GROMACS .gro file of C-alpha atoms in nm:
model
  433
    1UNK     CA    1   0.535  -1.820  -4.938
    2UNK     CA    2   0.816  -2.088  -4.847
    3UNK     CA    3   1.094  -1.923  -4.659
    4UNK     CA    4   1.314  -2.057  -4.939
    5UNK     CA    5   1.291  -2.159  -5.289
    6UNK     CA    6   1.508  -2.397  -5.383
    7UNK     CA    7   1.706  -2.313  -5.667
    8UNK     CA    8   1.615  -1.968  -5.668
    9UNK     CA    9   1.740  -1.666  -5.511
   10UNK     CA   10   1.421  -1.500  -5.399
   11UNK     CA   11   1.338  -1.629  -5.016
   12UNK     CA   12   1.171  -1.461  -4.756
   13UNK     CA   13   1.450  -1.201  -4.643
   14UNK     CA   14   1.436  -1.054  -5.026
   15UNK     CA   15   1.704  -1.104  -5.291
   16UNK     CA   16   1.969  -1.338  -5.147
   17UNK     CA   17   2.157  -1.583  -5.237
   18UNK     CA   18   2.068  -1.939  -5.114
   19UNK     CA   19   2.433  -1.970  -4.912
   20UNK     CA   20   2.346  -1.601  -4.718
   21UNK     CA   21   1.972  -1.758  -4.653
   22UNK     CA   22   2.144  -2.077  -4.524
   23UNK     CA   23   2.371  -1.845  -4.271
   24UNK     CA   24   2.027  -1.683  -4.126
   25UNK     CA   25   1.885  -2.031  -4.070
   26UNK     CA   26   2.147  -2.160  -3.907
   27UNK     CA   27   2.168  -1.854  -3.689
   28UNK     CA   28   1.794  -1.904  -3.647
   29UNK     CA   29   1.828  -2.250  -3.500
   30UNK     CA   30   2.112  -2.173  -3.296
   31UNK     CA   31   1.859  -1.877  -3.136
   32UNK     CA   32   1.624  -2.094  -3.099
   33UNK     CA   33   1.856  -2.387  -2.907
   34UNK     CA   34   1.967  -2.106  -2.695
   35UNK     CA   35   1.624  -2.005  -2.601
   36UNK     CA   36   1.542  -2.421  -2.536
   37UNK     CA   37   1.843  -2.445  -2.337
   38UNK     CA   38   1.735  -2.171  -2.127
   39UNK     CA   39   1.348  -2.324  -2.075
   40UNK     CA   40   1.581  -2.555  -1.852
   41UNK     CA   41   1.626  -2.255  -1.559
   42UNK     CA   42   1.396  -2.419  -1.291
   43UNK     CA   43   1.136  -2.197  -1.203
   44UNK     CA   44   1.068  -2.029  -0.891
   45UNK     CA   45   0.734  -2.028  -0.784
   46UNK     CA   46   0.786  -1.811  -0.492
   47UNK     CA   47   0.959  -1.577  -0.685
   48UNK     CA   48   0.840  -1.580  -1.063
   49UNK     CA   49   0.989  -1.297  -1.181
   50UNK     CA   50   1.287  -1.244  -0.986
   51UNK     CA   51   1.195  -0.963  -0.791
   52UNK     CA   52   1.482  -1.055  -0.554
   53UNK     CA   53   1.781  -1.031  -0.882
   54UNK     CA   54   1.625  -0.656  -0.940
   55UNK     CA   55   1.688  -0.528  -0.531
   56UNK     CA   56   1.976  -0.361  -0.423
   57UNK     CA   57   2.139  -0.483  -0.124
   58UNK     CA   58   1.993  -0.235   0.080
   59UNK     CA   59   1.648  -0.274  -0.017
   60UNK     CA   60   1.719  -0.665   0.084
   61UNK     CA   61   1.868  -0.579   0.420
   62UNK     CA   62   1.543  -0.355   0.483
   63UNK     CA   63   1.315  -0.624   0.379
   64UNK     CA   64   1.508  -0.892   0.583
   65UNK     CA   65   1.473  -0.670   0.880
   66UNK     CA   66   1.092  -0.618   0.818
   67UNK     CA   67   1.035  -0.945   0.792
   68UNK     CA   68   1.199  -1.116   1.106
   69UNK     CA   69   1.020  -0.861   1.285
   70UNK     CA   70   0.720  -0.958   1.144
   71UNK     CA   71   0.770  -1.275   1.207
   72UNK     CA   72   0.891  -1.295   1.533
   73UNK     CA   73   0.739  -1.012   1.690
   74UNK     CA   74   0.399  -0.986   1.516
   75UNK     CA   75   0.269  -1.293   1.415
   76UNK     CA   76   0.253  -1.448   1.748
   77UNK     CA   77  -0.014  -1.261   1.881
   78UNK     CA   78  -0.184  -1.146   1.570
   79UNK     CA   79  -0.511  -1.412   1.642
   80UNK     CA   80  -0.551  -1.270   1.997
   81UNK     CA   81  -0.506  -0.940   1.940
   82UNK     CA   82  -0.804  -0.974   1.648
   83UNK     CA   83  -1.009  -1.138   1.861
   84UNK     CA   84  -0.999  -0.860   2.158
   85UNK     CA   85  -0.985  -0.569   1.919
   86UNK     CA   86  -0.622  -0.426   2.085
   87UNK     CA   87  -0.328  -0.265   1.953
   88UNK     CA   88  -0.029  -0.255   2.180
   89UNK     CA   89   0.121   0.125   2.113
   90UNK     CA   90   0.469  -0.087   2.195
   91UNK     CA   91   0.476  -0.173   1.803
   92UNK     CA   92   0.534   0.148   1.703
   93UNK     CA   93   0.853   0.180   1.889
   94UNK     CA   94   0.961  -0.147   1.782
   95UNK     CA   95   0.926  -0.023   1.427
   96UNK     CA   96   1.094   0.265   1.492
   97UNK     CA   97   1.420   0.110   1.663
   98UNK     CA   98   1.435  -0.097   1.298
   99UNK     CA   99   1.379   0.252   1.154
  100UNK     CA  100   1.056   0.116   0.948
  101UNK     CA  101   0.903   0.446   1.022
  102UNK     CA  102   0.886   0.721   0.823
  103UNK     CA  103   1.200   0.522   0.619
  104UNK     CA  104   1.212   0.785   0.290
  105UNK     CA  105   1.273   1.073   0.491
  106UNK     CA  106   1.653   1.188   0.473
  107UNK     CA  107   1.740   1.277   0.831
  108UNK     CA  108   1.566   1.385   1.153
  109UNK     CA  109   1.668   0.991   1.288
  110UNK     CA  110   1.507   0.891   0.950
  111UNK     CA  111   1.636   0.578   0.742
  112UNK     CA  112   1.661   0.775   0.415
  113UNK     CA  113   1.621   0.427   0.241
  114UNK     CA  114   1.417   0.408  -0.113
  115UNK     CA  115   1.049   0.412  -0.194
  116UNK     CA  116   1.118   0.013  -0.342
  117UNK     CA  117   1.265  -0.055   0.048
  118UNK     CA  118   0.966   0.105   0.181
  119UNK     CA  119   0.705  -0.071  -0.018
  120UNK     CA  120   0.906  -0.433   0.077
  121UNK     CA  121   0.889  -0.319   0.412
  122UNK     CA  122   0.474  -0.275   0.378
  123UNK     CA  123   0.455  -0.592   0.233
  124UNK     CA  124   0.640  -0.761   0.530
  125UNK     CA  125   0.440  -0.657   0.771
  126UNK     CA  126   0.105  -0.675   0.568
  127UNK     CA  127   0.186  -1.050   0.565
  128UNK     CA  128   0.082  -1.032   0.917
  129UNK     CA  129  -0.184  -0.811   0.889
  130UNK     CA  130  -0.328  -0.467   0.716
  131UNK     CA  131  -0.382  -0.320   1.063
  132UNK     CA  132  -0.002  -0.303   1.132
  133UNK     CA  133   0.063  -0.192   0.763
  134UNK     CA  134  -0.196   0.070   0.883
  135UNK     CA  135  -0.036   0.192   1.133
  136UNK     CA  136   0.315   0.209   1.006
  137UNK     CA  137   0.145   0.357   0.662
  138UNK     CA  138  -0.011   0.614   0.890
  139UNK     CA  139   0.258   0.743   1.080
  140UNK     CA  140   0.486   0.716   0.769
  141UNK     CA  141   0.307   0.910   0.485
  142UNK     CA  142   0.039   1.082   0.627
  143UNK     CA  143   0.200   1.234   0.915
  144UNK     CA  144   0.581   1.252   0.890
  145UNK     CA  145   0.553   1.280   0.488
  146UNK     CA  146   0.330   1.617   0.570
  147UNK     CA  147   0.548   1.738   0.851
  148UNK     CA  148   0.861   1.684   0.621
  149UNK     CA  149   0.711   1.786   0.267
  150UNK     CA  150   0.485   2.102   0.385
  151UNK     CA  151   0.631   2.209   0.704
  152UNK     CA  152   0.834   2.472   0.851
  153UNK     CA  153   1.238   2.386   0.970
  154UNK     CA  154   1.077   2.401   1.363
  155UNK     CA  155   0.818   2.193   1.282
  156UNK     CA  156   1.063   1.933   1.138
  157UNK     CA  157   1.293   1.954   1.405
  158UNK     CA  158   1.014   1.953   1.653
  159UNK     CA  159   0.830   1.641   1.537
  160UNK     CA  160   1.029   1.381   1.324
  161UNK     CA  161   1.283   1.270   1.539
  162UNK     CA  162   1.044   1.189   1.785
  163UNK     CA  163   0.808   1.024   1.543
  164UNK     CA  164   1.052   0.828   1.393
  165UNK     CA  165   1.122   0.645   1.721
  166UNK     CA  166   0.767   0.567   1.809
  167UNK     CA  167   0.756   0.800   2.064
  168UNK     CA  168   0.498   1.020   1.941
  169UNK     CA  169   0.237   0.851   1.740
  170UNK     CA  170   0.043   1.011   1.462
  171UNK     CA  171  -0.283   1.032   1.310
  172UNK     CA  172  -0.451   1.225   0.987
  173UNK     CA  173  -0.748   1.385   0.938
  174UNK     CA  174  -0.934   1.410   0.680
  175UNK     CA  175  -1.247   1.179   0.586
  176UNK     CA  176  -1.530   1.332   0.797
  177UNK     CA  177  -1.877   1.186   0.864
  178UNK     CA  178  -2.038   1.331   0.537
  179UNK     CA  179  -1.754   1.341   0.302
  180UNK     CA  180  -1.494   1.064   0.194
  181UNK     CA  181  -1.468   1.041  -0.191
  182UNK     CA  182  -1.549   1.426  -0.198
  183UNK     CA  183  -1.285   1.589   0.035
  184UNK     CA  184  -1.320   1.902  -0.120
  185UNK     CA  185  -1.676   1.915   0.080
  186UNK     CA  186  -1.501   1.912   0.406
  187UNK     CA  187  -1.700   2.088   0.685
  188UNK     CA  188  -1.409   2.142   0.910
  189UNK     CA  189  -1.342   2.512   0.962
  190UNK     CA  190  -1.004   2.710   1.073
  191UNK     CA  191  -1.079   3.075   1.196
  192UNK     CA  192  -0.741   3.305   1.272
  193UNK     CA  193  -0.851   3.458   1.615
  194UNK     CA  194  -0.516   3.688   1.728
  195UNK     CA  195  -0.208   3.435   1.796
  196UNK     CA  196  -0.437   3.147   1.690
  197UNK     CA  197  -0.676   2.917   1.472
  198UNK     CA  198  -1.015   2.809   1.630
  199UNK     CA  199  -1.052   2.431   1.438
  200UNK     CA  200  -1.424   2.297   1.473
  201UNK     CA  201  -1.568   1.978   1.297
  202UNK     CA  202  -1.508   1.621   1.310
  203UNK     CA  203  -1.301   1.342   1.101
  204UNK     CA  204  -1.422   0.999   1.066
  205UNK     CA  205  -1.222   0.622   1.072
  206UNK     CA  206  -0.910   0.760   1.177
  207UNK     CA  207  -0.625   0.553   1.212
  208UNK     CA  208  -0.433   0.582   1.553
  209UNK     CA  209  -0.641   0.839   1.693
  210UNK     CA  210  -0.765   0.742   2.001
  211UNK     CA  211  -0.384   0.642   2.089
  212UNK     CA  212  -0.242   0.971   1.884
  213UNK     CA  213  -0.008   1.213   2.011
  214UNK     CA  214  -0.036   1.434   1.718
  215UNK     CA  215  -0.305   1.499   1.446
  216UNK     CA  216  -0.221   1.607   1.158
  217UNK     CA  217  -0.604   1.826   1.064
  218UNK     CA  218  -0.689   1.969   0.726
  219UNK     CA  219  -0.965   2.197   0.746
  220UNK     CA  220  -1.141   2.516   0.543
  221UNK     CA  221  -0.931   2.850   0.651
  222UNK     CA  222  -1.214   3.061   0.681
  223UNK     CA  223  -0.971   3.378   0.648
  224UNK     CA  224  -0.866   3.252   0.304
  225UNK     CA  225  -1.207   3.194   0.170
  226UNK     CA  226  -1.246   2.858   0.252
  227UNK     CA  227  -0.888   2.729   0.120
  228UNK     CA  228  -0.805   2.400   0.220
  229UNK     CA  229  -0.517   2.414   0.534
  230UNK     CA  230  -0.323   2.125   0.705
  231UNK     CA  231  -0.252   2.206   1.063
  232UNK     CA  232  -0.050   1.989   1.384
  233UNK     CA  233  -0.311   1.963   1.652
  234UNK     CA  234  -0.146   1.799   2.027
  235UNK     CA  235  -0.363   1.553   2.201
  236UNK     CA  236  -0.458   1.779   2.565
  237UNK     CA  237  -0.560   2.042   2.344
  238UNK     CA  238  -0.884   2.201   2.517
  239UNK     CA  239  -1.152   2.082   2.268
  240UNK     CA  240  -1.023   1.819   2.140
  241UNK     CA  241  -1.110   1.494   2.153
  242UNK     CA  242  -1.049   1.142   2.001
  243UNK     CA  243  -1.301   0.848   2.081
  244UNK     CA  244  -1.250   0.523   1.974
  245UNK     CA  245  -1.491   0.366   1.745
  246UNK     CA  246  -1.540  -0.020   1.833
  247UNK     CA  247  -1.741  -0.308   1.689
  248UNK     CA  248  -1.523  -0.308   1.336
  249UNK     CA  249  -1.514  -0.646   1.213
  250UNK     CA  250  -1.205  -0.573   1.028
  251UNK     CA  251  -0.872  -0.417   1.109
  252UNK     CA  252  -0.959  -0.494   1.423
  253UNK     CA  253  -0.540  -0.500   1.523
  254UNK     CA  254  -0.540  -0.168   1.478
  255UNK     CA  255  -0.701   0.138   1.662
  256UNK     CA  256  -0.945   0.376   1.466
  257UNK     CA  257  -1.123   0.673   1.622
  258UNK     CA  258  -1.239   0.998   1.554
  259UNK     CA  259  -1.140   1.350   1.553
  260UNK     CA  260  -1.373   1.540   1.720
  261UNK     CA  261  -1.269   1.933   1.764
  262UNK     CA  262  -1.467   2.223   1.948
  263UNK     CA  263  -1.296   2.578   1.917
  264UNK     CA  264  -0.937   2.398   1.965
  265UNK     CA  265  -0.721   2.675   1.999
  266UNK     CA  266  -0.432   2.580   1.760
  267UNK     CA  267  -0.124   2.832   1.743
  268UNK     CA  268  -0.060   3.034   1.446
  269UNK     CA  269   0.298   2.855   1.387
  270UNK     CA  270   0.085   2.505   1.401
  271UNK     CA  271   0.009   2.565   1.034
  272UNK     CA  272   0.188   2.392   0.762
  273UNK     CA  273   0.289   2.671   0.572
  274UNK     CA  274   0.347   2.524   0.253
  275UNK     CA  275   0.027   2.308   0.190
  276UNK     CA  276  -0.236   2.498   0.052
  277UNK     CA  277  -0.585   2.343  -0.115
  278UNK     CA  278  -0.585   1.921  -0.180
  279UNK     CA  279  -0.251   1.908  -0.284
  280UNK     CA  280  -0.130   1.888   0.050
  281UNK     CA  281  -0.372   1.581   0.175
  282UNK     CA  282  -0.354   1.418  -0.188
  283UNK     CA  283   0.016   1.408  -0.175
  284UNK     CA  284   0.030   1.213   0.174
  285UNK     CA  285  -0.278   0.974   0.041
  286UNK     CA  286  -0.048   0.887  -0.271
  287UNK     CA  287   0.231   0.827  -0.074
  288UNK     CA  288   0.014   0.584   0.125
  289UNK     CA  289  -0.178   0.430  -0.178
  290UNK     CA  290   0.184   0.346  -0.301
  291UNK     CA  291   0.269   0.107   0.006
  292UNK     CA  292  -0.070  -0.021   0.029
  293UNK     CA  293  -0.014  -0.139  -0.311
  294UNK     CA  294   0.291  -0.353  -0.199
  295UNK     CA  295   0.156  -0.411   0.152
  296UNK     CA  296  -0.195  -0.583   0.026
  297UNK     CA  297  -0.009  -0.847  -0.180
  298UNK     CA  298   0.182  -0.962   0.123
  299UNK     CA  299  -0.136  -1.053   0.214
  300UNK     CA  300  -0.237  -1.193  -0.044
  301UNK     CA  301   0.070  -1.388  -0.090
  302UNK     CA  302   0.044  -1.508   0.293
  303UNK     CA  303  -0.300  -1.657   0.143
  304UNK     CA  304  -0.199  -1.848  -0.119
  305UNK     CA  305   0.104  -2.015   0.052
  306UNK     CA  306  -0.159  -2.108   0.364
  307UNK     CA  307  -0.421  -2.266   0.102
  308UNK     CA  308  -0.104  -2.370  -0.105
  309UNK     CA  309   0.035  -2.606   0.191
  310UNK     CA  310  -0.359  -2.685   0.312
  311UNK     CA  311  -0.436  -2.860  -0.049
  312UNK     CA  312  -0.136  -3.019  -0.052
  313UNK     CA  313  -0.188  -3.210   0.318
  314UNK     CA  314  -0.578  -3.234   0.273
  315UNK     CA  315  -0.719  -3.527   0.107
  316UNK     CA  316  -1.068  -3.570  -0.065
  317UNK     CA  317  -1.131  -3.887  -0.249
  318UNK     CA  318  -0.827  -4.048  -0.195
  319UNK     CA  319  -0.625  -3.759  -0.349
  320UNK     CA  320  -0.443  -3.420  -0.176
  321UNK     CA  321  -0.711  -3.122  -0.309
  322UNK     CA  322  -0.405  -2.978  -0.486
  323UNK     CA  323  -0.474  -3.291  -0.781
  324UNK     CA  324  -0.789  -3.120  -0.877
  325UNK     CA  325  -0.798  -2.872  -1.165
  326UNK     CA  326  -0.989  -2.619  -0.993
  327UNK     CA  327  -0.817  -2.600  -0.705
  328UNK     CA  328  -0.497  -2.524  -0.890
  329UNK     CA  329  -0.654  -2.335  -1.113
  330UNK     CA  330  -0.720  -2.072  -0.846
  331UNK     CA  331  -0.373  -2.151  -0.690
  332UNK     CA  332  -0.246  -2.070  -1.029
  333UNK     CA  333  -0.451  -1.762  -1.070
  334UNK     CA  334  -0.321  -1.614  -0.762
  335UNK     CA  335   0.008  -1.706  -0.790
  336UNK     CA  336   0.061  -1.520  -1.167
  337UNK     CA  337  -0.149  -1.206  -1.032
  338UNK     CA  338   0.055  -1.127  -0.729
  339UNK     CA  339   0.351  -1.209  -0.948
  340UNK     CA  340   0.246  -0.960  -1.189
  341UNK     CA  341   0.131  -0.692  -0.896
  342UNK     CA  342   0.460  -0.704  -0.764
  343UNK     CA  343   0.650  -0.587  -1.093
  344UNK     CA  344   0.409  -0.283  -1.148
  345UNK     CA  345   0.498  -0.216  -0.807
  346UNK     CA  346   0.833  -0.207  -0.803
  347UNK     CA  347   0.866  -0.027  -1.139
  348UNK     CA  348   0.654   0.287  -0.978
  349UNK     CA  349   0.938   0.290  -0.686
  350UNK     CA  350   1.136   0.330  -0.921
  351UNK     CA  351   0.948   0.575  -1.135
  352UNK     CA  352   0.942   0.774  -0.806
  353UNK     CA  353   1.323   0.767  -0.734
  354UNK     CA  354   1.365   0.883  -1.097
  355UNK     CA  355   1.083   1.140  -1.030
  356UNK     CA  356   0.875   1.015  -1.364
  357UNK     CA  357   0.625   0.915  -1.134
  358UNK     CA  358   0.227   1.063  -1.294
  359UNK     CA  359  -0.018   1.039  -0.995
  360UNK     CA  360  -0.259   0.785  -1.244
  361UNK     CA  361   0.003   0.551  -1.167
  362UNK     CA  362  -0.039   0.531  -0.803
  363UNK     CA  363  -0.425   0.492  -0.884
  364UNK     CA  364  -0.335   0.183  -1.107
  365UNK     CA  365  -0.101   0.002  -0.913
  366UNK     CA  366  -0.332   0.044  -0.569
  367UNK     CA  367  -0.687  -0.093  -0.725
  368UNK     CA  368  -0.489  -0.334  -0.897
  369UNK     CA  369  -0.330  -0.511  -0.615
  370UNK     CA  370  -0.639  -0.419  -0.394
  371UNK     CA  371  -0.874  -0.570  -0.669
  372UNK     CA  372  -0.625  -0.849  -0.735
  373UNK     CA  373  -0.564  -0.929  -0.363
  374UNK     CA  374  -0.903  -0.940  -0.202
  375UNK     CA  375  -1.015  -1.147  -0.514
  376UNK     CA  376  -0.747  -1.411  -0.399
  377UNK     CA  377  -0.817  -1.407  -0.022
  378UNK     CA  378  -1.193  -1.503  -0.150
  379UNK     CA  379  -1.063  -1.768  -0.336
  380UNK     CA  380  -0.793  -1.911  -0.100
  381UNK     CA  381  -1.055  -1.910   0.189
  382UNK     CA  382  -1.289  -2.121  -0.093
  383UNK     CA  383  -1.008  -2.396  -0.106
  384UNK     CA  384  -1.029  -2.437   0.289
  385UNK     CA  385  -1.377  -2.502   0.288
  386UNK     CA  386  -1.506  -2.467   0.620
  387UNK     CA  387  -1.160  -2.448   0.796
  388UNK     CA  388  -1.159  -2.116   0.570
  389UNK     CA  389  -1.336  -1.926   0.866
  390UNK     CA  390  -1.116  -1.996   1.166
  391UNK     CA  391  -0.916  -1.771   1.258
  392UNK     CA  392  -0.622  -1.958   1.362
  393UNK     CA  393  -0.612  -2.034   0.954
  394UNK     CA  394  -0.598  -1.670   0.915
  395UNK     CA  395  -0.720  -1.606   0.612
  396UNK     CA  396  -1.063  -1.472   0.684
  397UNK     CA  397  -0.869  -1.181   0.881
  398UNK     CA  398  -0.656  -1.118   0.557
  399UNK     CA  399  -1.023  -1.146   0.358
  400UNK     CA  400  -1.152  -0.881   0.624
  401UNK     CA  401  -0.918  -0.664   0.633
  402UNK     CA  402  -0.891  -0.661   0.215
  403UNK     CA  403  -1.242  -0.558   0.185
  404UNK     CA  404  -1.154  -0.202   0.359
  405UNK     CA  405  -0.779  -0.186   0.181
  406UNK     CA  406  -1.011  -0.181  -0.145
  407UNK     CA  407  -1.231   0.124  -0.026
  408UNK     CA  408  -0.972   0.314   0.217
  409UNK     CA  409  -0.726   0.540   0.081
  410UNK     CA  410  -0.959   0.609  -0.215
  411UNK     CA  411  -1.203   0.355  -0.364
  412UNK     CA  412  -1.150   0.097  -0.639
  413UNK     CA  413  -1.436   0.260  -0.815
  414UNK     CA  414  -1.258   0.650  -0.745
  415UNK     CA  415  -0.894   0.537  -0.903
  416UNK     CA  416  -1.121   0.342  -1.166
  417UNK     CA  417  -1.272   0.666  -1.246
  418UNK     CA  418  -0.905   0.872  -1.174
  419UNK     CA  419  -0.785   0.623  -1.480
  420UNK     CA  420  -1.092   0.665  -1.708
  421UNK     CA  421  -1.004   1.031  -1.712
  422UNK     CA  422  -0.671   0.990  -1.816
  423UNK     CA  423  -0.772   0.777  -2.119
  424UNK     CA  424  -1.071   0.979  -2.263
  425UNK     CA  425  -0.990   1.321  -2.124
  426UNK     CA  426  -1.314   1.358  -1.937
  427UNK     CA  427  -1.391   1.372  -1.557
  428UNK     CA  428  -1.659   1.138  -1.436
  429UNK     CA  429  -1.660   1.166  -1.076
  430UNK     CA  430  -2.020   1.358  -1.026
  431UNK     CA  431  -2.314   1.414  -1.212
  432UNK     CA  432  -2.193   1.798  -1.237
  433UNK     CA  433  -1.843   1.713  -1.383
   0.00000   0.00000   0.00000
């Protein structure tokens, strides 16, 4: 059918008359003029969506802060420090005197800033590298979030101002040797004994531990029938112990250890009262999975703009690499996935301020930008060629460290399976489901 018939009132809108069809064209045309004018805006590569137009000016002011000390502070040693496997326990207290730890948390010397300034903050420092977004991520949601979320008025008091600072550093415990994806296996035991709890077991790749002035240990209260506990262990505890595991080939600027506890005497008011069964440990994971999910596209985004500038100044047969298809095809790639990551990001931050947030979310926005990003640092270090390697080019650390961002914190195949339930209404996870 023609839009319009001339001579004839029937068109495409229905029964009008030709002059009323006329009007709708010519608002048509002016819509669409409008819309070519606007194909005009120039287009920011660097920021494809504006991300920036949607912060507050808070949220800018805490990224601004992350970043210059990121850039200043971090970067500079960030090749050294990967190649001797070290983590100067200075960082944490300069992230705490720019109050980047434990920054959601209203008082107790706590930033009380929102989970969007948070998650700009993890990408920030994730530019550098996943081990300091590790770190911060640790002491932040796994420790403090616990303390503040499950925890008596004492413990608050006791604990968060001095974690916020730096001066106490934190660890969590709960992967062990024989259980990661299954936590509800945990062989770590709590026994009431008078004025105490008697923890024995061991956790495995735990962040901060060997350096770790306070655990935060979920183990099996034997006294409740085996009902999953979270409890504040202090490092000089008799029986307890923290060894350092070395040889990682990733992560390696940050510290990871284990837990290792033999009848630790832990007093009865060392309990978090209010956590009780997985709900406790899964809320701090989720609250980490949400700033991985911001911090792993820094990474990725400190990729591309490394390969970015490296096809642009390298020349192959006469021509920069950047004037072959497939090179910007993968520049391209990258560039519209992290775009992309970055809104689904930011609209869960905000989904959590408005508390709409479902927990499937947090499973699709971390293996997406896990997925997304480690499938970019492959492809980035592909554009360097052999330069891709070197460290000093950094992105085989990023490429390193993206492998274990995509199986810590839950596995991409775990939230893949966390998602597949919510569609067809049926768990997958084991053969017994």
């Amino acid at each position: 059918m023609s839009f319009v018939r001339t001579g004839m009132r029937q068109t495409a809108y229905g029964h009008l008359s030709a002059t009323t069809a006329g009007i709708k064209f010519r608002r048509i045309a002016l819509q669409s003029a409008r819309g070519y004018a606007s194909k005009l805006i120039k287009y920011n590569w660097e920021d494809a969506l504006l991300l920036d137009s949607q912060l507050t000016d808070e949220e800018k002011m805490v990224r601004e802060t992350a970043r210059n000390y990121a850039q200043e502070h971090l970067l500079p040693g960030i090749v050294q420090a990967t190649r001797t496997e070290t983590f100067d326990t200075k960082i944490m207290r300069e992230m705490g005197d720019r109050g980047l730890l434990g920054s959601t948390i209203e008082g107790y010397g706590c930033a009380g800033v929102s989970h969007v300034a948070y998650g700009l903050a993890a990408r920030e420092i994730e530019r550098i590298d996943s081990g300091y977004r590790s770190a911060m991520s640790v002491q932040s949601s796994l420790v403090m979030h616990p303390i503040n979320e499950f925890g008596s008025l004492e413990q608050k008091e006791k604990y968060l101002p001095r974690l916020a600072t730096g001066e106490l550093i934190g660890a969590f415990g709960l992967t062990e040797p024989n259980h990661g994806s299954d936590p509800a296996g945990m062989e770590t035991t709590a026994k009431r004994d008078g004025s105490v709890y008697r923890l024995n077991g061991s956790k495995m790749w735990i962040t901060n531990s060997p350096i770790a002035d306070v655990f935060i240990v979920w183990a099996k209260n034997v006294e409740e029938n085996g009902k999953i506990r979270g409890f504040i262990l202090e490092r000089g505890m008799k029986g307890l112990s923290a060894p350092v595991i070395d040889g990682k080939m990733a992560l390696r600027a940050s510290i990871t250890g284990m837990i290792q506890m033999d009848d630790v005497e832990v007093p009865v008011d060392n309990m978090l009262p209010n956590a009780q069964g997985l709900k406790g440990p899964f809320s701090c994971l989720n609250k980490a999975r949400y700033g991985i999910a911001w911090g792993v596209l820094g990474a990725a985004e400190n990729c591309l703009g490394i390969a970015r500038n490296y096809a642009l100044d390298r020349k192959q047969f006469g021509v920069p690499l950047a004037r072959f298809q497939l090179v910007q095809a993968k520049l391209a790639n990258a560039h519209s996935e992290i775009a992309l990551g970055l809104q689904a990001c930011l609209r869960v931050g905000r989904l959590i301020e408005e508390d709409q947030l479902a927990v499937e979310m947090i499973s699709l926005i971390k293996r997406n930008s896990c997925v997304k990003a480690l499938e970019i640092s492959r492809n980035m270090r592909d554009i360097l060629g052999g330069n891709g390697i070197a460290d000093e080019f950094h992105i085989i650390r990023h490429l390193n460290n993206l492998e274990v961002t995509n199986t810590y914190e839950g596995t991409a195949d775990i939230h893949l399976l966390t998602l597949g339930r919510a569609v067809t209404g049926i768990p997958a996870f084991a053969a017994t489901d």
